[in-house]
Coordinates of C-alpha atoms and ligand atoms in Angstrom, one line a residue:
M1 CA 14.7 -23.8 58.2
F2 CA 11.5 -24.0 60.2
Y3 CA 9.6 -25.8 57.4
R4 CA 12.5 -28.2 57.0
R5 CA 12.3 -29.2 60.6
V6 CA 8.5 -29.6 60.6
F7 CA 8.8 -31.7 57.5
Y8 CA 11.4 -33.9 59.1
G9 CA 9.3 -34.1 62.3
L10 CA 6.2 -35.2 60.4
L11 CA 8.1 -38.0 58.7
S12 CA 9.8 -39.0 61.9
D13 CA 9.6 -42.8 61.2
H14 CA 11.8 -42.4 58.1
K15 CA 15.5 -42.3 58.4
L16 CA 16.8 -38.8 58.3
E17 CA 19.2 -39.6 55.4
D18 CA 16.3 -40.9 53.2
V19 CA 14.3 -37.8 54.0
K20 CA 17.2 -35.6 53.0
A21 CA 17.6 -37.4 49.7
M22 CA 13.9 -37.2 49.0
Y23 CA 13.8 -33.5 49.8
S24 CA 16.6 -32.7 47.5
K25 CA 15.0 -34.7 44.7
L26 CA 11.8 -32.8 45.3
F27 CA 13.7 -29.6 45.3
Y28 CA 15.3 -30.3 41.9
L29 CA 11.9 -31.5 40.5
I30 CA 10.3 -28.2 41.5
I31 CA 13.1 -26.2 39.9
A32 CA 13.0 -28.3 36.7
T33 CA 9.2 -27.9 36.5
F34 CA 9.5 -24.2 37.0
A35 CA 12.1 -23.9 34.2
V36 CA 10.1 -26.0 31.8
S37 CA 7.0 -23.9 32.4
I38 CA 9.0 -20.7 31.7
L39 CA 10.2 -22.2 28.5
I40 CA 6.6 -23.2 27.5
V41 CA 5.3 -19.8 28.3
L42 CA 8.1 -18.1 26.3
Y43 CA 7.4 -20.4 23.3
Y44 CA 3.7 -19.8 23.2
S45 CA 4.1 -16.1 23.7
S46 CA 6.4 -15.9 20.7
L47 CA 3.8 -17.9 18.7
Q48 CA 1.1 -15.5 19.9
S49 CA 3.1 -12.3 19.6
E50 CA 1.4 -11.6 16.3
E51 CA -2.0 -12.0 17.9
I52 CA -1.0 -9.8 20.8
Y53 CA 0.4 -7.3 18.3
M54 CA -2.9 -7.3 16.5
K55 CA -4.8 -6.8 19.8
L56 CA -2.5 -3.8 20.6
I57 CA -3.4 -2.4 17.2
E58 CA -7.1 -2.9 17.9
E59 CA -6.8 -1.2 21.2
H60 CA -4.9 1.7 19.8
E61 CA -7.4 2.0 16.9
E62 CA -10.3 2.5 19.2
H63 CA -9.4 6.2 19.7
D64 CA -9.8 6.8 16.0
N65 CA -12.6 4.3 15.4
E66 CA -15.5 4.5 13.0
P67 CA -18.7 6.0 14.3
S68 CA -21.0 3.3 15.4
N69 CA -23.9 4.6 13.3
N70 CA -21.8 4.0 10.2
D71 CA -24.1 2.3 7.7
L72 CA -21.3 1.1 5.5
P73 CA -20.4 -2.6 5.6
Q74 CA -17.4 -3.4 7.9
K75 CA -16.2 -6.1 5.5
L76 CA -13.6 -5.9 2.8
Y77 CA -14.2 -9.2 1.0
D78 CA -13.7 -11.9 3.6
I79 CA -11.9 -9.8 6.3
D80 CA -13.4 -7.9 9.2
F81 CA -12.0 -4.6 8.3
K82 CA -10.8 -1.9 10.6
Y83 CA -8.7 1.2 10.2
V84 CA -5.6 1.0 12.4
L85 CA -4.6 4.6 11.6
N86 CA -6.8 7.1 10.0
N87 CA -7.2 10.8 9.5
K88 CA -10.9 11.4 8.9
S89 CA -10.4 15.1 8.4
L90 CA -7.7 14.9 5.8
C91 CA -10.0 16.1 3.0
T92 CA -11.6 19.5 3.6
A93 CA -14.4 21.4 1.8
D94 CA -11.9 22.9 -0.6
T95 CA -10.1 19.7 -1.5
Q96 CA -10.2 19.4 -5.2
T97 CA -7.9 16.4 -5.8
L98 CA -7.1 13.5 -3.6
I99 CA -4.0 11.4 -4.3
L100 CA -4.0 7.9 -2.9
V101 CA -0.6 6.3 -2.8
T102 CA -0.5 2.6 -2.1
S103 CA 2.7 2.3 0.0
Y104 CA 4.3 -0.7 1.6
F105 CA 4.5 -0.3 5.4
G106 CA 8.3 -0.5 5.4
N107 CA 8.8 2.1 2.6
V108 CA 9.5 4.9 5.1
E109 CA 12.2 6.4 2.8
T110 CA 9.9 6.5 -0.2
R111 CA 7.2 8.3 1.7
S112 CA 9.7 10.9 3.1
A113 CA 11.2 11.4 -0.4
M114 CA 7.7 12.1 -1.7
R115 CA 6.9 14.5 1.2
R116 CA 10.3 16.2 0.5
A117 CA 9.4 16.8 -3.1
F118 CA 6.0 18.2 -2.1
T119 CA 5.1 19.0 1.5
R120 CA 1.4 18.8 2.4
E121 CA 1.3 22.6 2.6
E122 CA 2.6 22.9 -1.0
L123 CA 0.0 20.4 -2.1
A124 CA -2.7 22.2 -0.2
N125 CA -1.9 25.3 -2.2
M126 CA -2.8 23.4 -5.3
N127 CA -6.0 22.0 -3.5
I128 CA -4.4 18.6 -3.5
K129 CA -4.4 16.2 -0.5
R130 CA -2.2 13.1 -0.4
A131 CA -2.8 10.0 1.6
F132 CA -0.6 6.9 1.9
L133 CA -2.5 3.5 2.1
L134 CA -0.8 1.0 4.3
G135 CA -1.4 -2.5 5.8
V136 CA 0.2 -3.9 8.9
A137 CA 3.6 -5.7 9.0
P138 CA 4.3 -7.1 12.5
T139 CA 7.6 -8.7 11.3
D140 CA 9.0 -5.9 9.2
K141 CA 12.7 -5.6 9.7
Y142 CA 13.1 -1.9 8.9
T143 CA 10.3 -0.2 10.8
S144 CA 7.8 -0.7 13.5
Q145 CA 4.2 0.0 14.1
K146 CA 5.3 2.5 16.8
A147 CA 7.4 4.4 14.2
V148 CA 4.5 4.4 11.7
Q149 CA 2.2 5.8 14.4
D150 CA 4.7 8.6 15.0
E151 CA 4.9 9.2 11.2
S152 CA 1.1 9.4 11.1
K153 CA 1.0 11.8 14.1
R154 CA 3.6 14.0 12.4
F155 CA 2.2 14.1 8.9
G156 CA -1.5 13.1 9.3
D157 CA -1.4 11.4 5.9
I158 CA -1.5 7.7 6.7
I159 CA -4.5 5.4 6.3
Q160 CA -3.7 2.0 7.6
G161 CA -5.9 -1.1 7.4
N162 CA -5.8 -4.2 9.7
F163 CA -4.7 -6.6 6.9
I164 CA -1.2 -8.0 6.6
E165 CA 1.0 -6.4 4.0
A166 CA 1.5 -8.9 1.1
Y167 CA 1.4 -8.9 -2.6
R168 CA -1.7 -11.0 -2.6
N169 CA -3.4 -8.6 -0.2
L170 CA -3.0 -5.5 -2.4
T171 CA -6.7 -5.8 -3.3
Y172 CA -7.6 -5.2 0.3
K173 CA -5.5 -2.0 0.3
H174 CA -6.9 -0.7 -3.0
T175 CA -10.5 -1.4 -1.9
M176 CA -9.8 0.3 1.5
G177 CA -8.8 3.4 -0.6
L178 CA -12.1 3.3 -2.5
R179 CA -14.0 2.9 0.8
W180 CA -12.1 5.7 2.4
V181 CA -13.0 8.1 -0.4
E182 CA -16.6 7.2 0.0
Q183 CA -16.5 7.8 3.7
H184 CA -14.2 10.8 4.1
C185 CA -13.5 12.5 0.7
S186 CA -16.7 12.3 -1.3
N187 CA -16.6 16.0 -2.1
A188 CA -13.3 16.0 -3.9
K189 CA -13.6 16.4 -7.7
F190 CA -10.8 14.1 -8.7
V191 CA -9.2 11.0 -7.2
I192 CA -5.8 9.8 -8.3
K193 CA -4.6 6.3 -7.3
M194 CA -0.9 5.7 -7.7
D195 CA 1.8 3.4 -6.4
D196 CA 4.7 4.6 -4.3
D197 CA 7.3 3.5 -6.9
I198 CA 5.9 5.8 -9.5
V199 CA 7.2 9.3 -10.4
V200 CA 4.6 11.9 -11.2
N201 CA 5.1 15.5 -12.4
I202 CA 2.8 16.9 -9.7
E203 CA 2.7 20.5 -10.9
R204 CA 1.4 19.4 -14.2
I205 CA -1.5 17.4 -12.7
P206 CA -4.0 20.2 -12.5
K207 CA -3.4 20.8 -16.2
L208 CA -3.9 17.1 -17.0
L209 CA -7.1 17.0 -14.9
K210 CA -8.4 20.1 -16.6
S211 CA -7.8 18.6 -20.1
L212 CA -9.5 15.3 -19.2
Q213 CA -12.8 17.0 -18.3
V214 CA -13.6 14.4 -15.7
P215 CA -17.4 14.3 -15.0
S216 CA -18.6 14.4 -11.4
A217 CA -21.6 12.2 -11.4
K218 CA -20.6 9.7 -14.0
N219 CA -18.3 6.7 -13.9
Y220 CA -14.9 7.6 -15.1
I221 CA -11.4 6.0 -15.2
A222 CA -8.4 7.4 -17.1
G223 CA -5.0 5.7 -17.2
Y224 CA -2.6 3.5 -19.1
V225 CA -5.2 1.2 -20.7
L226 CA -4.2 -2.5 -21.0
R227 CA -6.2 -4.6 -23.4
N228 CA -6.2 -8.3 -24.3
M229 CA -4.2 -9.2 -21.3
V230 CA -4.3 -12.9 -20.4
P231 CA -3.8 -14.7 -17.1
I232 CA -0.4 -16.4 -16.7
R233 CA -0.9 -20.1 -16.3
E234 CA 2.7 -21.3 -15.7
P235 CA 3.0 -22.3 -12.0
A236 CA 6.6 -21.3 -11.8
N237 CA 5.7 -17.7 -12.6
K238 CA 5.4 -15.1 -9.8
W239 CA 2.2 -14.0 -11.5
F240 CA 0.7 -17.4 -11.8
V241 CA -3.1 -17.3 -11.6
T242 CA -5.0 -20.5 -11.1
E243 CA -8.4 -21.2 -12.8
D244 CA -10.0 -21.1 -9.3
E245 CA -8.7 -17.5 -8.9
Y246 CA -9.8 -16.4 -12.4
D247 CA -11.4 -18.8 -14.9
L248 CA -11.7 -16.8 -18.1
D249 CA -9.0 -16.8 -20.9
A250 CA -8.6 -13.1 -20.9
Y251 CA -9.0 -10.1 -18.6
P252 CA -11.4 -7.3 -19.4
P253 CA -9.6 -4.0 -20.3
F254 CA -8.2 -2.4 -17.2
V255 CA -5.7 0.4 -16.4
S256 CA -2.3 0.1 -14.8
G257 CA -2.4 0.6 -11.1
W258 CA 0.8 2.8 -11.5
F259 CA -1.4 5.9 -11.9
Y260 CA -5.0 6.4 -12.8
V261 CA -7.5 9.2 -12.5
T262 CA -11.1 8.7 -11.3
N263 CA -13.7 10.5 -9.2
P264 CA -15.5 9.8 -5.8
Y265 CA -18.7 8.7 -7.6
T266 CA -16.8 5.9 -9.4
C267 CA -14.9 5.0 -6.2
S268 CA -18.2 4.5 -4.4
N269 CA -19.7 2.4 -7.2
L270 CA -16.5 0.3 -7.5
F271 CA -16.6 -0.3 -3.7
N272 CA -20.3 -1.2 -3.8
V273 CA -19.8 -3.8 -6.6
S274 CA -16.7 -5.2 -4.8
Q275 CA -19.1 -6.3 -2.1
T276 CA -20.7 -8.8 -4.4
T277 CA -17.6 -9.9 -6.3
K278 CA -15.1 -12.6 -5.6
Y279 CA -11.7 -11.6 -4.3
F280 CA -9.0 -11.6 -6.9
W281 CA -5.4 -10.6 -5.8
I282 CA -4.3 -8.7 -8.9
D283 CA -5.8 -5.5 -7.6
D284 CA -5.7 -3.2 -10.7
T285 CA -7.1 -6.0 -12.9
L286 CA -9.9 -6.6 -10.4
I287 CA -10.8 -3.1 -9.6
T288 CA -10.3 -1.2 -12.8
G289 CA -11.1 -4.2 -15.0
I290 CA -13.5 -6.8 -13.6
L291 CA -15.4 -4.4 -11.3
A292 CA -15.3 -1.6 -13.9
Q293 CA -16.8 -4.0 -16.5
K294 CA -19.7 -4.7 -14.2
L295 CA -20.3 -0.9 -14.2
N296 CA -19.9 -0.6 -18.0
I297 CA -17.0 1.8 -17.5
R298 CA -15.1 2.7 -20.7
H299 CA -11.5 3.7 -19.9
V300 CA -9.9 6.8 -21.2
D301 CA -6.4 6.1 -22.4
I302 CA -3.7 8.6 -21.3
K303 CA -0.6 6.4 -22.2
A304 CA 0.8 9.3 -24.2
N305 CA 1.6 10.9 -20.8
F306 CA 3.5 7.9 -19.5
T307 CA 6.9 6.4 -20.0
L308 CA 7.6 2.8 -19.1
H309 CA 11.2 3.4 -18.3
S310 CA 12.9 5.2 -15.4
E311 CA 15.8 5.9 -17.8
I312 CA 13.6 8.2 -19.8
L313 CA 12.9 10.2 -16.6
E314 CA 16.7 10.3 -16.0
C315 CA 17.2 11.6 -19.6
C316 CA 14.6 14.3 -18.9
I317 CA 16.4 15.4 -15.8
K318 CA 19.8 15.6 -17.6
D319 CA 18.3 17.4 -20.6
I320 CA 16.7 20.0 -18.3
Q321 CA 19.9 20.4 -16.2
L322 CA 22.2 20.7 -19.3
K323 CA 20.0 22.2 -22.0
N324 CA 16.8 23.4 -20.4
L325 CA 14.8 21.2 -22.7
R326 CA 11.2 20.6 -22.0
C327 CA 10.0 17.2 -20.7
D328 CA 6.4 16.2 -21.5
I329 CA 6.4 13.0 -19.5
L330 CA 4.0 13.1 -16.5
V331 CA 4.2 9.5 -15.2
G332 CA 6.9 6.8 -15.1
P333 CA 8.5 4.2 -12.8
N334 CA 11.2 5.1 -10.4
G335 CA 13.3 2.0 -11.3
G336 CA 14.1 1.3 -7.7
N337 CA 15.4 4.8 -7.0
N338 CA 13.4 6.3 -4.1
N339 CA 14.7 9.7 -4.8
L340 CA 13.7 9.9 -8.4
F341 CA 10.3 11.4 -7.4
Y342 CA 12.1 14.3 -5.7
E343 CA 14.9 14.6 -8.4
F344 CA 12.4 14.6 -11.3
N345 CA 10.1 17.1 -9.7
T346 CA 12.9 19.4 -8.8
A347 CA 14.1 19.3 -12.4
V348 CA 10.8 19.7 -14.1
G349 CA 10.0 22.5 -11.6
I350 CA 12.3 24.7 -13.7
C351 CA 10.2 24.0 -16.9
N352 CA 7.0 24.6 -15.0
L353 CA 8.3 28.1 -14.5
N354 CA 8.4 28.4 -18.3
L355 CA 12.2 28.5 -18.4
C356 CA 12.5 25.5 -20.8
S357 CA 12.6 25.5 -24.5
E358 CA 10.9 23.1 -26.9
R359 CA 12.7 19.9 -28.0
T360 CA 13.7 19.7 -31.6
L361 CA 14.1 15.9 -31.4
P362 CA 11.6 13.8 -29.5
L363 CA 12.8 12.3 -26.2
D364 CA 12.7 8.7 -27.6
K365 CA 15.1 9.7 -30.3
T366 CA 17.8 11.0 -28.0
C367 CA 17.4 8.6 -25.0
I368 CA 18.0 5.0 -25.8
V369 CA 16.3 2.3 -23.8
E370 CA 15.4 -1.2 -24.7
R371 CA 13.8 -3.1 -21.9
K372 CA 10.7 -5.0 -20.9
E373 CA 8.5 -3.4 -18.2
V374 CA 6.0 -5.3 -16.2
L375 CA 3.2 -2.8 -16.2
G376 CA 0.1 -4.9 -16.0
R377 CA 1.3 -6.9 -13.0
G378 CA 2.7 -9.8 -14.8
N379 CA 1.9 -9.0 -18.3
P380 CA 5.0 -7.6 -19.9
V381 CA 4.5 -4.6 -22.2
I382 CA 7.3 -4.3 -24.7
E383 CA 8.4 -0.9 -25.8
N384 CA 11.6 -0.3 -27.7
Y385 CA 13.4 2.9 -28.2
K386 CA 16.0 3.1 -30.9
L387 CA 18.2 5.8 -32.4
S388 CA 16.7 7.0 -35.6
Ligands
NAG1 C1 -5.4 15.4 9.2 O1 -5.1 16.1 8.0 C2 -5.3 17.5 8.0 C3 -5.1 18.0 6.6 O2 -3.9 17.7 6.1 C4 -4.4 18.1 9.0 O3 -4.5 19.5 9.1 C5 -4.6 17.4 10.4 O4 -3.7 17.9 11.3 C6 -4.5 15.9 10.3 N1 -5.0 15.4 11.5 C7 -4.3 14.6 12.2 C8 -4.9 14.0 13.5 O5 -3.2 14.2 11.9
NAG2 C1 -3.7 -11.1 4.0 O1 -4.3 -10.5 5.2 C2 -5.0 -11.3 6.0 C3 -5.7 -10.5 7.0 O2 -4.8 -9.8 7.8 C4 -4.1 -12.4 6.6 O3 -4.8 -13.3 7.3 C5 -3.4 -13.1 5.4 O4 -2.4 -14.0 6.0 C6 -2.7 -12.1 4.5 N1 -2.2 -12.8 3.3 C7 -0.9 -13.0 3.1 C8 -0.6 -13.7 1.8 O5 0.0 -12.7 3.9
NAG3 C1 -0.6 14.4 -22.2 O1 -0.3 13.9 -23.5 C2 -0.9 14.6 -24.6 C3 -0.5 13.9 -25.9 O2 0.9 13.9 -26.0 C4 -0.5 16.0 -24.6 O3 -1.2 16.7 -25.7 C5 -0.9 16.7 -23.3 O4 -0.4 18.0 -23.3 C6 -0.3 15.9 -22.1 N1 -0.8 16.5 -20.9 C7 0.0 17.2 -20.1 C8 -0.7 17.7 -18.9 O5 1.2 17.3 -20.3
NAG4 C1 -23.0 2.6 -2.6 O1 -23.7 2.1 -1.5 C2 -24.0 3.0 -0.4 C3 -24.6 2.2 0.7 O2 -25.6 1.4 0.2 C4 -24.9 4.1 -0.9 O3 -25.1 5.1 0.1 C5 -24.2 4.8 -2.1 O4 -25.0 5.8 -2.7 C6 -23.8 3.8 -3.2 N1 -23.0 4.5 -4.1 C7 -23.4 4.9 -5.3 C8 -22.5 5.7 -6.2 O5 -24.5 4.6 -5.8

């Protein structure tokens, strides 16, 4: 009350009642100003939370930062690239095969299903290393950066870049993978790039790689080859490509990003030409098509080892469980079932122990599917199976 009295005393020629009224007005004005400032601060901090989050990521990332004497460019196309999470010692001298899995930040379940099917120790016994390629997703509803950090600490198999997760950003992710191979896994013999919604018969991979006779110091890409694909020019289509993005009438041959086989030499060359090529968001078309064409790469077609239908994989599982019939499919889509990777590998594991018998009828004669699959990111590939 001391201040009040001094205040009154200083204004002694005003009537006490006026001063009281003035004081209470001033008091409410101060309170209101204070409340409004709080609201403004809250509003801006919510606007900037993404920036703050990115700063946190940058701070965190300094522990595991690139060496400063790194002579590789720090740019992926137009972004200043940084690893948010990395394991530089994932590949070792005896690593033969590196499997890069492009995985959406929030697909925690998918990653655990894949780790459940094959632990890193089981993969290491086959001289295989597996890394998941992620971006950042500050607004993801299902998981947080903190949880992904813990996941990375626990499994040591996450490579995360500082670009936001988005369909149109997949090229950053794919290019990050190429760059990572160049920096941290250049002594592997084989590199497999796959998506996290793809099922692969892992135990048959060494046999596939052996049969492919992948060279070590020559450019090489083997996969499901897509030819004569054309850009979709209808604006309503999810896969709409503007003339600005890609101006030719057809794409060069490319392989599906579902699963393809290459080597570190090719990854390094693809990364190097990416530095002087315009960004294009359809990642498999750009990297295994447009960039590969600049390097004169001829693709090796292994579509015979693919199925385009998750139902075929389900038929395989049933045929093994009921009749111990062999399944020759190595790669197929999971059809939205995160556990199919695990279920399929558990089933074919029986056959990999030579406990299965040859089929008398081919799979496509006993398993009926008739459906369109979007394999080439927007270009439907039609494959019909009918009863004979
Ligand atoms: C990196 O990966 C290797 C090989 O899988 C593993 O032994 C090591 O613990 C991982 N490092 C970190 C920091 O997670
Ligand atoms: C792609 O990532 C960049 C860099 O993080 C970001 O600025 C951009 O908004 C992202 N694109 C989309 C479509 O989210
Ligand atoms: C891939 O498919 C071809 C053709 O059907 C077959 O000969 C080969 O054995 C398959 N590879 C593996 C590893 O199953
Ligand atoms: C790609 O560029 C880097 C840096 O200039 C170089 O060290 C590397 O040898 C190049 N890759 C190939 C395969 O030529």
